[in-house]
mmCIF file of C-alpha atoms in Angstrom:
data_model
loop_
_atom_site.group_PDB
_atom_site.id
_atom_site.type_symbol
_atom_site.label_atom_id
_atom_site.label_comp_id
_atom_site.label_asym_id
_atom_site.label_seq_id
_atom_site.Cartn_x
_atom_site.Cartn_y
_atom_site.Cartn_z
ATOM 1 C CA MET A 1420 77.932 4.143 -37.963
ATOM 2 C CA GLU A 1421 80.084 3.854 -34.658
ATOM 3 C CA GLU A 1422 81.304 0.414 -33.838
ATOM 4 C CA SER A 1423 79.828 -0.675 -30.445
ATOM 5 C CA LYS A 1424 81.971 -0.874 -27.685
ATOM 6 C CA HIS A 1425 80.856 -3.969 -26.156
ATOM 7 C CA ILE A 1426 80.598 -7.847 -27.277
ATOM 8 C CA ILE A 1427 78.532 -10.360 -26.510
ATOM 9 C CA ALA A 1428 79.763 -13.961 -26.254
ATOM 10 C CA VAL A 1429 77.208 -16.790 -25.895
ATOM 11 C CA ASP A 1430 78.475 -20.404 -25.021
ATOM 12 C CA TRP A 1431 75.405 -22.994 -25.408
ATOM 13 C CA GLY A 1432 76.199 -26.030 -24.373
ATOM 14 C CA THR A 1433 74.270 -29.320 -24.193
ATOM 15 C CA SER A 1434 73.271 -28.803 -20.442
ATOM 16 C CA ASN A 1435 73.937 -25.179 -19.770
ATOM 17 C CA PHE A 1436 73.381 -21.604 -21.270
ATOM 18 C CA ARG A 1437 75.867 -19.047 -20.482
ATOM 19 C CA ALA A 1438 76.157 -15.463 -21.984
ATOM 20 C CA PHE A 1439 78.995 -12.856 -21.444
ATOM 21 C CA LEU A 1440 78.720 -8.902 -21.992
ATOM 22 C CA PHE A 1441 82.082 -7.366 -22.426
ATOM 23 C CA THR A 1442 84.206 -4.551 -23.373
ATOM 24 C CA LYS A 1443 87.050 -4.763 -26.030
ATOM 25 C CA GLN A 1444 89.708 -4.249 -22.748
ATOM 26 C CA LEU A 1445 87.982 -7.638 -21.770
ATOM 27 C CA GLU A 1446 86.179 -5.959 -18.890
ATOM 28 C CA LEU A 1447 82.983 -8.305 -17.822
ATOM 29 C CA THR A 1448 80.160 -6.174 -17.329
ATOM 30 C CA GLY A 1449 77.502 -8.767 -17.637
ATOM 31 C CA GLN A 1450 76.844 -12.429 -17.220
ATOM 32 C CA ILE A 1451 73.788 -14.780 -17.772
ATOM 33 C CA GLN A 1452 74.062 -18.535 -16.688
ATOM 34 C CA SER A 1453 71.243 -20.866 -16.861
ATOM 35 C CA ASP A 1454 70.235 -24.783 -16.940
ATOM 36 C CA ARG A 1455 68.614 -24.402 -20.456
ATOM 37 C CA GLY A 1456 70.933 -26.444 -22.520
ATOM 38 C CA ILE A 1457 70.104 -26.752 -26.355
ATOM 39 C CA ARG A 1458 68.958 -30.493 -25.532
ATOM 40 C CA SER A 1459 66.233 -28.592 -23.463
ATOM 41 C CA LEU A 1460 64.891 -26.627 -26.069
ATOM 42 C CA ASP A 1461 62.968 -27.484 -29.381
ATOM 43 C CA PRO A 1462 65.184 -25.688 -32.333
ATOM 44 C CA SER A 1463 61.896 -23.849 -33.107
ATOM 45 C CA ALA A 1464 62.243 -22.558 -29.408
ATOM 46 C CA GLN A 1465 65.955 -21.453 -29.276
ATOM 47 C CA ALA A 1466 65.843 -18.239 -31.256
ATOM 48 C CA GLN A 1467 63.024 -16.780 -29.262
ATOM 49 C CA TYR A 1468 65.122 -18.191 -25.841
ATOM 50 C CA LEU A 1469 68.196 -16.382 -27.078
ATOM 51 C CA GLN A 1470 66.669 -13.378 -27.770
ATOM 52 C CA LYS A 1471 64.874 -13.183 -24.597
ATOM 53 C CA GLN A 1472 68.156 -13.809 -22.459
ATOM 54 C CA LEU A 1473 70.099 -10.831 -24.283
ATOM 55 C CA GLU A 1474 67.164 -8.172 -24.829
ATOM 56 C CA VAL A 1475 68.104 -6.299 -21.829
ATOM 57 C CA TRP A 1476 71.710 -5.642 -23.210
ATOM 58 C CA LEU A 1477 70.581 -5.267 -26.632
ATOM 59 C CA ARG A 1478 68.132 -2.788 -25.547
ATOM 60 C CA GLU A 1479 71.165 -0.941 -23.491
ATOM 61 C CA PHE A 1480 74.044 -1.129 -26.174
ATOM 62 C CA PRO A 1481 72.469 -1.445 -29.911
ATOM 63 C CA ASP A 1482 74.230 -3.131 -32.286
ATOM 64 C CA THR A 1483 76.460 -5.000 -30.232
ATOM 65 C CA PRO A 1484 77.430 -7.973 -31.970
ATOM 66 C CA VAL A 1485 76.783 -11.479 -30.827
ATOM 67 C CA TYR A 1486 79.188 -14.393 -31.072
ATOM 68 C CA ALA A 1487 77.971 -17.934 -30.209
ATOM 69 C CA CYS A 1488 79.656 -20.975 -29.697
ATOM 70 C CA GLY A 1489 79.096 -24.858 -28.800
ATOM 71 C CA MET A 1490 75.955 -26.490 -29.355
ATOM 72 C CA LEU A 1491 73.766 -23.750 -31.049
ATOM 73 C CA GLY A 1492 75.681 -24.682 -34.070
ATOM 74 C CA SER A 1493 75.430 -28.413 -34.127
ATOM 75 C CA ASN A 1494 72.441 -30.778 -35.086
ATOM 76 C CA LEU A 1495 70.646 -29.831 -32.099
ATOM 77 C CA GLY A 1496 70.593 -26.163 -32.652
ATOM 78 C CA TYR A 1497 68.633 -23.890 -34.928
ATOM 79 C CA LEU A 1498 71.592 -22.596 -36.632
ATOM 80 C CA PRO A 1499 73.945 -25.166 -37.884
ATOM 81 C CA ALA A 1500 77.673 -24.653 -38.452
ATOM 82 C CA PRO A 1501 79.560 -27.535 -40.423
ATOM 83 C CA TYR A 1502 82.742 -28.607 -38.761
ATOM 84 C CA LEU A 1503 86.340 -27.469 -40.008
ATOM 85 C CA LYS A 1504 88.420 -30.203 -41.037
ATOM 86 C CA LEU A 1505 92.380 -30.240 -39.266
ATOM 87 C CA PRO A 1506 94.604 -29.251 -40.059
ATOM 88 C CA LEU A 1507 93.606 -25.862 -39.355
ATOM 89 C CA ASP A 1508 95.368 -22.422 -39.255
ATOM 90 C CA ILE A 1509 93.743 -20.406 -36.529
ATOM 91 C CA GLU A 1510 94.607 -17.101 -38.232
ATOM 92 C CA GLN A 1511 91.906 -17.934 -40.798
ATOM 93 C CA MET A 1512 89.172 -19.793 -38.488
ATOM 94 C CA TYR A 1513 87.378 -16.276 -38.616
ATOM 95 C CA GLN A 1514 86.664 -16.667 -42.411
ATOM 96 C CA HIS A 1515 84.435 -20.029 -41.751
ATOM 97 C CA ILE A 1516 81.994 -18.133 -39.118
ATOM 98 C CA GLN A 1517 78.682 -18.348 -40.135
ATOM 99 C CA ASN A 1518 76.967 -14.763 -40.102
ATOM 100 C CA HIS A 1519 73.410 -14.526 -39.597
ATOM 101 C CA SER A 1520 73.224 -10.922 -39.966
ATOM 102 C CA LYS A 1521 68.992 -10.893 -39.951
ATOM 103 C CA LEU A 1522 69.142 -12.768 -36.813
ATOM 104 C CA GLY A 1523 71.955 -10.732 -35.338
ATOM 105 C CA VAL A 1524 74.064 -13.778 -34.462
ATOM 106 C CA SER A 1525 77.567 -14.998 -35.823
ATOM 107 C CA VAL A 1526 77.886 -18.554 -34.969
ATOM 108 C CA ILE A 1527 81.603 -19.962 -34.210
ATOM 109 C CA PRO A 1528 82.076 -23.533 -36.205
ATOM 110 C CA GLY A 1529 83.051 -26.484 -34.356
ATOM 111 C CA LEU A 1530 86.332 -28.748 -35.566
ATOM 112 C CA SER A 1531 86.949 -32.559 -36.626
ATOM 113 C CA TYR A 1532 89.490 -34.765 -36.894
ATOM 114 C CA GLU A 1533 90.078 -38.123 -38.497
ATOM 115 C CA SER A 1534 91.557 -39.607 -35.228
ATOM 116 C CA PRO A 1535 93.670 -42.938 -35.759
ATOM 117 C CA SER A 1536 92.199 -44.499 -32.704
ATOM 118 C CA ILE A 1537 88.573 -43.591 -32.793
ATOM 119 C CA ASP A 1538 88.234 -42.873 -36.608
ATOM 120 C CA PHE A 1539 85.952 -39.330 -36.203
ATOM 121 C CA ASP A 1540 86.759 -36.857 -33.191
ATOM 122 C CA VAL A 1541 84.875 -33.432 -32.934
ATOM 123 C CA ILE A 1542 84.808 -30.331 -30.914
ATOM 124 C CA ARG A 1543 82.285 -28.023 -30.408
ATOM 125 C CA GLY A 1544 83.090 -24.621 -28.178
ATOM 126 C CA GLU A 1545 86.565 -25.641 -27.146
ATOM 127 C CA GLU A 1546 88.034 -24.183 -30.370
ATOM 128 C CA THR A 1547 87.199 -20.589 -29.254
ATOM 129 C CA LEU A 1548 88.758 -21.547 -25.517
ATOM 130 C CA VAL A 1549 91.922 -22.605 -27.600
ATOM 131 C CA LEU A 1550 92.290 -19.505 -29.552
ATOM 132 C CA GLY A 1551 92.050 -17.292 -26.357
ATOM 133 C CA CYS A 1552 94.705 -19.701 -24.711
ATOM 134 C CA ILE A 1553 97.140 -19.578 -28.074
ATOM 135 C CA GLU A 1554 96.704 -15.762 -27.618
ATOM 136 C CA GLN A 1555 98.428 -15.772 -24.069
ATOM 137 C CA PHE A 1556 100.516 -18.931 -24.010
ATOM 138 C CA SER A 1557 102.269 -20.686 -27.038
ATOM 139 C CA GLN A 1558 102.706 -24.115 -25.743
ATOM 140 C CA ASP A 1559 102.340 -27.389 -27.859
ATOM 141 C CA TRP A 1560 99.386 -28.942 -25.700
ATOM 142 C CA ILE A 1561 96.049 -27.620 -24.527
ATOM 143 C CA CYS A 1562 94.288 -29.411 -22.143
ATOM 144 C CA LEU A 1563 90.489 -28.651 -21.545
ATOM 145 C CA PRO A 1564 89.062 -30.799 -18.551
ATOM 146 C CA GLY A 1565 85.636 -31.213 -17.900
ATOM 147 C CA THR A 1566 82.927 -33.924 -19.010
ATOM 148 C CA HIS A 1567 84.612 -34.448 -21.875
ATOM 149 C CA SER A 1568 88.176 -33.485 -21.556
ATOM 150 C CA LYS A 1569 89.895 -32.401 -24.695
ATOM 151 C CA TRP A 1570 93.591 -32.394 -25.551
ATOM 152 C CA VAL A 1571 94.579 -30.303 -28.335
ATOM 153 C CA LYS A 1572 97.742 -30.118 -30.441
ATOM 154 C CA VAL A 1573 98.934 -26.613 -31.488
ATOM 155 C CA ASP A 1574 102.105 -26.381 -33.652
ATOM 156 C CA LYS A 1575 104.653 -23.649 -33.941
ATOM 157 C CA ASN A 1576 102.880 -22.183 -36.867
ATOM 158 C CA LYS A 1577 99.506 -21.880 -35.002
ATOM 159 C CA ARG A 1578 97.846 -24.730 -36.653
ATOM 160 C CA ILE A 1579 95.568 -26.842 -34.702
ATOM 161 C CA THR A 1580 96.730 -30.220 -35.900
ATOM 162 C CA SER A 1581 94.944 -32.916 -33.831
ATOM 163 C CA PHE A 1582 92.964 -33.381 -30.573
ATOM 164 C CA SER A 1583 91.282 -36.241 -28.692
ATOM 165 C CA THR A 1584 88.413 -36.325 -26.413
ATOM 166 C CA ILE A 1585 88.740 -38.417 -23.217
ATOM 167 C CA MET A 1586 85.435 -39.014 -21.268
ATOM 168 C CA THR A 1587 87.297 -38.452 -17.965
ATOM 169 C CA GLY A 1588 84.303 -36.125 -16.217
ATOM 170 C CA GLU A 1589 81.382 -38.348 -17.218
ATOM 171 C CA VAL A 1590 82.794 -41.613 -16.441
ATOM 172 C CA PHE A 1591 83.666 -40.432 -13.107
ATOM 173 C CA ASP A 1592 80.325 -38.925 -12.518
ATOM 174 C CA ILE A 1593 78.414 -41.960 -13.469
ATOM 175 C CA VAL A 1594 80.939 -44.534 -11.465
ATOM 176 C CA HIS A 1595 80.962 -42.323 -8.178
ATOM 177 C CA GLN A 1596 77.204 -41.784 -8.076
ATOM 178 C CA HIS A 1597 75.899 -44.588 -9.707
ATOM 179 C CA SER A 1598 78.075 -47.717 -8.293
ATOM 180 C CA ILE A 1599 79.014 -49.000 -4.797
ATOM 181 C CA LEU A 1600 82.650 -47.710 -4.965
ATOM 182 C CA CYS A 1601 81.644 -44.513 -3.119
ATOM 183 C CA GLU A 1602 79.057 -45.015 -0.500
ATOM 184 C CA GLY A 1603 78.062 -42.944 2.100
ATOM 185 C CA PRO A 1604 79.328 -39.290 2.882
ATOM 186 C CA GLN A 1605 82.488 -38.334 1.335
ATOM 187 C CA GLU A 1606 85.245 -35.887 2.188
ATOM 188 C CA GLU A 1607 88.140 -34.245 -0.134
ATOM 189 C CA CYS A 1608 91.413 -35.771 0.758
ATOM 190 C CA ILE A 1609 94.541 -34.903 -1.203
ATOM 191 C CA GLU A 1610 96.554 -37.859 0.024
ATOM 192 C CA SER A 1611 93.921 -40.336 -1.360
ATOM 193 C CA PHE A 1612 93.432 -38.361 -4.610
ATOM 194 C CA ARG A 1613 97.817 -38.469 -5.097
ATOM 195 C CA GLU A 1614 97.264 -42.310 -4.204
ATOM 196 C CA GLY A 1615 94.802 -42.680 -7.010
ATOM 197 C CA VAL A 1616 97.134 -40.975 -9.454
ATOM 198 C CA GLN A 1617 100.225 -42.777 -8.536
ATOM 199 C CA ASP A 1618 98.049 -46.064 -9.048
ATOM 200 C CA ALA A 1619 96.941 -45.080 -12.290
ATOM 201 C CA ASN A 1620 100.481 -45.858 -13.694
ATOM 202 C CA ASP A 1621 99.998 -49.560 -13.082
ATOM 203 C CA ASP A 1622 99.692 -51.597 -15.942
ATOM 204 C CA GLN A 1623 96.168 -52.974 -14.763
ATOM 205 C CA HIS A 1624 93.173 -52.422 -16.357
ATOM 206 C CA LEU A 1625 91.416 -49.439 -15.353
ATOM 207 C CA LEU A 1626 88.187 -51.330 -15.012
ATOM 208 C CA HIS A 1627 89.999 -53.812 -12.377
ATOM 209 C CA ALA A 1628 91.884 -51.010 -10.834
ATOM 210 C CA MET A 1629 88.926 -48.781 -9.950
ATOM 211 C CA PHE A 1630 87.761 -51.656 -7.563
ATOM 212 C CA LYS A 1631 90.512 -50.637 -5.236
ATOM 213 C CA ALA A 1632 88.212 -47.625 -4.597
ATOM 214 C CA ARG A 1633 86.316 -50.173 -2.638
ATOM 215 C CA THR A 1634 88.480 -52.799 -1.357
ATOM 216 C CA ARG A 1635 90.889 -50.018 0.373
ATOM 217 C CA SER A 1636 87.979 -49.092 2.411
ATOM 218 C CA LEU A 1637 87.348 -52.711 3.313
ATOM 219 C CA LYS A 1638 90.580 -53.224 4.515
ATOM 220 C CA ASP A 1639 90.589 -49.785 6.222
ATOM 221 C CA PRO A 1640 87.125 -48.198 6.976
ATOM 222 C CA THR A 1641 88.619 -44.973 7.643
ATOM 223 C CA LYS A 1642 89.377 -44.865 4.174
ATOM 224 C CA LYS A 1643 85.715 -45.102 3.215
ATOM 225 C CA SER A 1644 84.738 -41.854 3.053
ATOM 226 C CA LYS A 1645 87.915 -40.779 0.919
ATOM 227 C CA ALA A 1646 86.903 -43.207 -2.271
ATOM 228 C CA ARG A 1647 85.584 -40.452 -4.162
ATOM 229 C CA SER A 1648 89.187 -38.659 -3.914
ATOM 230 C CA TYR A 1649 90.679 -41.952 -4.848
ATOM 231 C CA LEU A 1650 88.826 -42.317 -7.500
ATOM 232 C CA SER A 1651 88.949 -38.978 -9.215
ATOM 233 C CA GLY A 1652 93.033 -39.409 -8.916
ATOM 234 C CA LEU A 1653 92.621 -42.758 -10.568
ATOM 235 C CA ILE A 1654 90.878 -41.568 -13.690
ATOM 236 C CA ILE A 1655 92.377 -38.307 -13.980
ATOM 237 C CA GLY A 1656 95.770 -39.946 -13.577
ATOM 238 C CA ARG A 1657 95.072 -42.401 -16.092
ATOM 239 C CA GLU A 1658 94.089 -39.617 -18.454
ATOM 240 C CA LEU A 1659 97.457 -37.968 -17.985
ATOM 241 C CA TYR A 1660 99.425 -40.933 -18.618
ATOM 242 C CA HIS A 1661 97.752 -41.944 -21.861
ATOM 243 C CA SER A 1662 97.841 -37.923 -22.933
ATOM 244 C CA THR A 1663 101.266 -36.698 -21.833
ATOM 245 C CA GLN A 1664 105.219 -37.557 -21.939
ATOM 246 C CA LYS A 1665 107.455 -36.784 -18.975
ATOM 247 C CA GLY A 1666 108.750 -33.087 -18.553
ATOM 248 C CA GLU A 1667 106.059 -31.522 -21.114
ATOM 249 C CA MET A 1668 104.562 -28.196 -20.359
ATOM 250 C CA ILE A 1669 100.756 -28.628 -20.466
ATOM 251 C CA THR A 1670 98.483 -25.459 -20.616
ATOM 252 C CA LEU A 1671 95.244 -25.963 -18.495
ATOM 253 C CA CYS A 1672 91.799 -24.247 -19.631
ATOM 254 C CA CYS A 1673 89.239 -24.842 -17.023
ATOM 255 C CA SER A 1674 87.837 -23.463 -13.401
ATOM 256 C CA GLU A 1675 90.631 -22.688 -10.883
ATOM 257 C CA ASN A 1676 89.303 -25.683 -8.813
ATOM 258 C CA LEU A 1677 89.572 -28.188 -11.601
ATOM 259 C CA ALA A 1678 93.081 -26.937 -12.241
ATOM 260 C CA LYS A 1679 94.418 -27.352 -8.889
ATOM 261 C CA SER A 1680 93.598 -31.119 -9.221
ATOM 262 C CA TYR A 1681 94.957 -31.527 -12.754
ATOM 263 C CA ALA A 1682 97.889 -29.496 -12.017
ATOM 264 C CA GLU A 1683 98.657 -31.530 -8.848
ATOM 265 C CA ALA A 1684 98.421 -34.770 -10.945
ATOM 266 C CA LEU A 1685 100.870 -33.409 -13.387
ATOM 267 C CA THR A 1686 103.432 -32.939 -11.085
ATOM 268 C CA ILE A 1687 102.849 -36.536 -10.011
ATOM 269 C CA VAL A 1688 103.047 -37.785 -13.793
ATOM 270 C CA GLY A 1689 106.413 -35.610 -14.015
ATOM 271 C CA CYS A 1690 104.717 -32.609 -16.234
ATOM 272 C CA GLN A 1691 104.603 -28.908 -15.654
ATOM 273 C CA SER A 1692 101.404 -27.044 -16.239
ATOM 274 C CA GLN A 1693 100.041 -23.403 -16.657
ATOM 275 C CA TRP A 1694 96.735 -22.275 -15.915
ATOM 276 C CA MET A 1695 94.127 -20.196 -17.830
ATOM 277 C CA ASP A 1696 90.354 -19.466 -16.665
ATOM 278 C CA SER A 1697 88.117 -20.924 -19.150
ATOM 279 C CA THR A 1698 85.919 -17.843 -19.010
ATOM 280 C CA GLN A 1699 88.882 -15.423 -19.662
ATOM 281 C CA ALA A 1700 89.869 -18.000 -22.946
ATOM 282 C CA LEU A 1701 86.081 -17.816 -24.360
ATOM 283 C CA LEU A 1702 86.310 -13.995 -24.159
ATOM 284 C CA LYS A 1703 89.925 -13.623 -25.445
ATOM 285 C CA GLY A 1704 89.295 -15.868 -28.241
ATOM 286 C CA ILE A 1705 85.890 -14.109 -29.308
ATOM 287 C CA LEU A 1706 87.773 -11.011 -29.016
ATOM 288 C CA MET A 1707 90.332 -12.188 -31.307
ATOM 289 C CA LEU A 1708 87.986 -13.465 -33.928
ATOM 290 C CA HIS A 1709 86.117 -10.194 -33.876
ATOM 291 C CA LYS A 1710 89.457 -8.243 -34.314
ATOM 292 C CA GLN A 1711 90.062 -10.365 -37.499
ATOM 293 C CA ILE A 1712 86.692 -9.885 -38.721
ATOM 294 C CA GLN A 1713 86.943 -6.150 -38.401
ATOM 295 C CA GLY A 1714 90.525 -6.109 -39.925
ATOM 296 C CA SER A 1715 89.429 -7.837 -43.078
ATOM 297 C CA LYS A 1716 86.889 -5.439 -43.832
ATOM 298 C CA ILE A 1717 89.226 -2.479 -43.978
#
């Protein structure tokens, strides 16, 4: 049987569902996105939902392989896949994919790490993006900003040796939407963002330092609409000062807008950065796994 010319990648998170139809030349030919995250569906309804989302593609391109990463393999999903322990050779990751041939889905497992700071840390979905980044770049540190930012360490032998989770995005959303720090209409202000990053290098406790987002506007009312930018810089800056050393090259894997903010902040803390779009990283990572699986069958 002739091998399909297409691959389907499913990234099913807690809050969102994304699927991509692409060729083996990384040409994106179809995309689906919805807010039906894993948490919104009972496990008994997930298989039907997935089938419904992909049915048009699979009707047009039968036998197209489907690879899924993210929360489908978690204890919230209907196709659980165990965590792989670090250190992990990325060249061997394909061997641990859960192939559900009757259902037509291959589930990529997450990673776990015995963290020296929080005891046990996990990744679901980002491991696939890391593969795509390593395929293009060979830097030590990969940062995946988001609701829960992930900092992943890759050694010279292409082994994932450690990672850490920093709740930057979620903390920022909670504080700026549900506190008094960002009252009234807000506007983007790069100067306020930079000020926040610079203030993040202070030894003050973050919970104390955040209050400046309010007091700076009490002292100067023109800064009230720029509190959100200041707070963003402060929280991102604290993440970077905690996670980097001056002079390091950091690979950013995220959307372009988020990459601009992190690149600006990294420059202020004395680091360099390079960027890879997270969707491209996802497709590259899944293509890499697919090629390894096909190669193992020869």
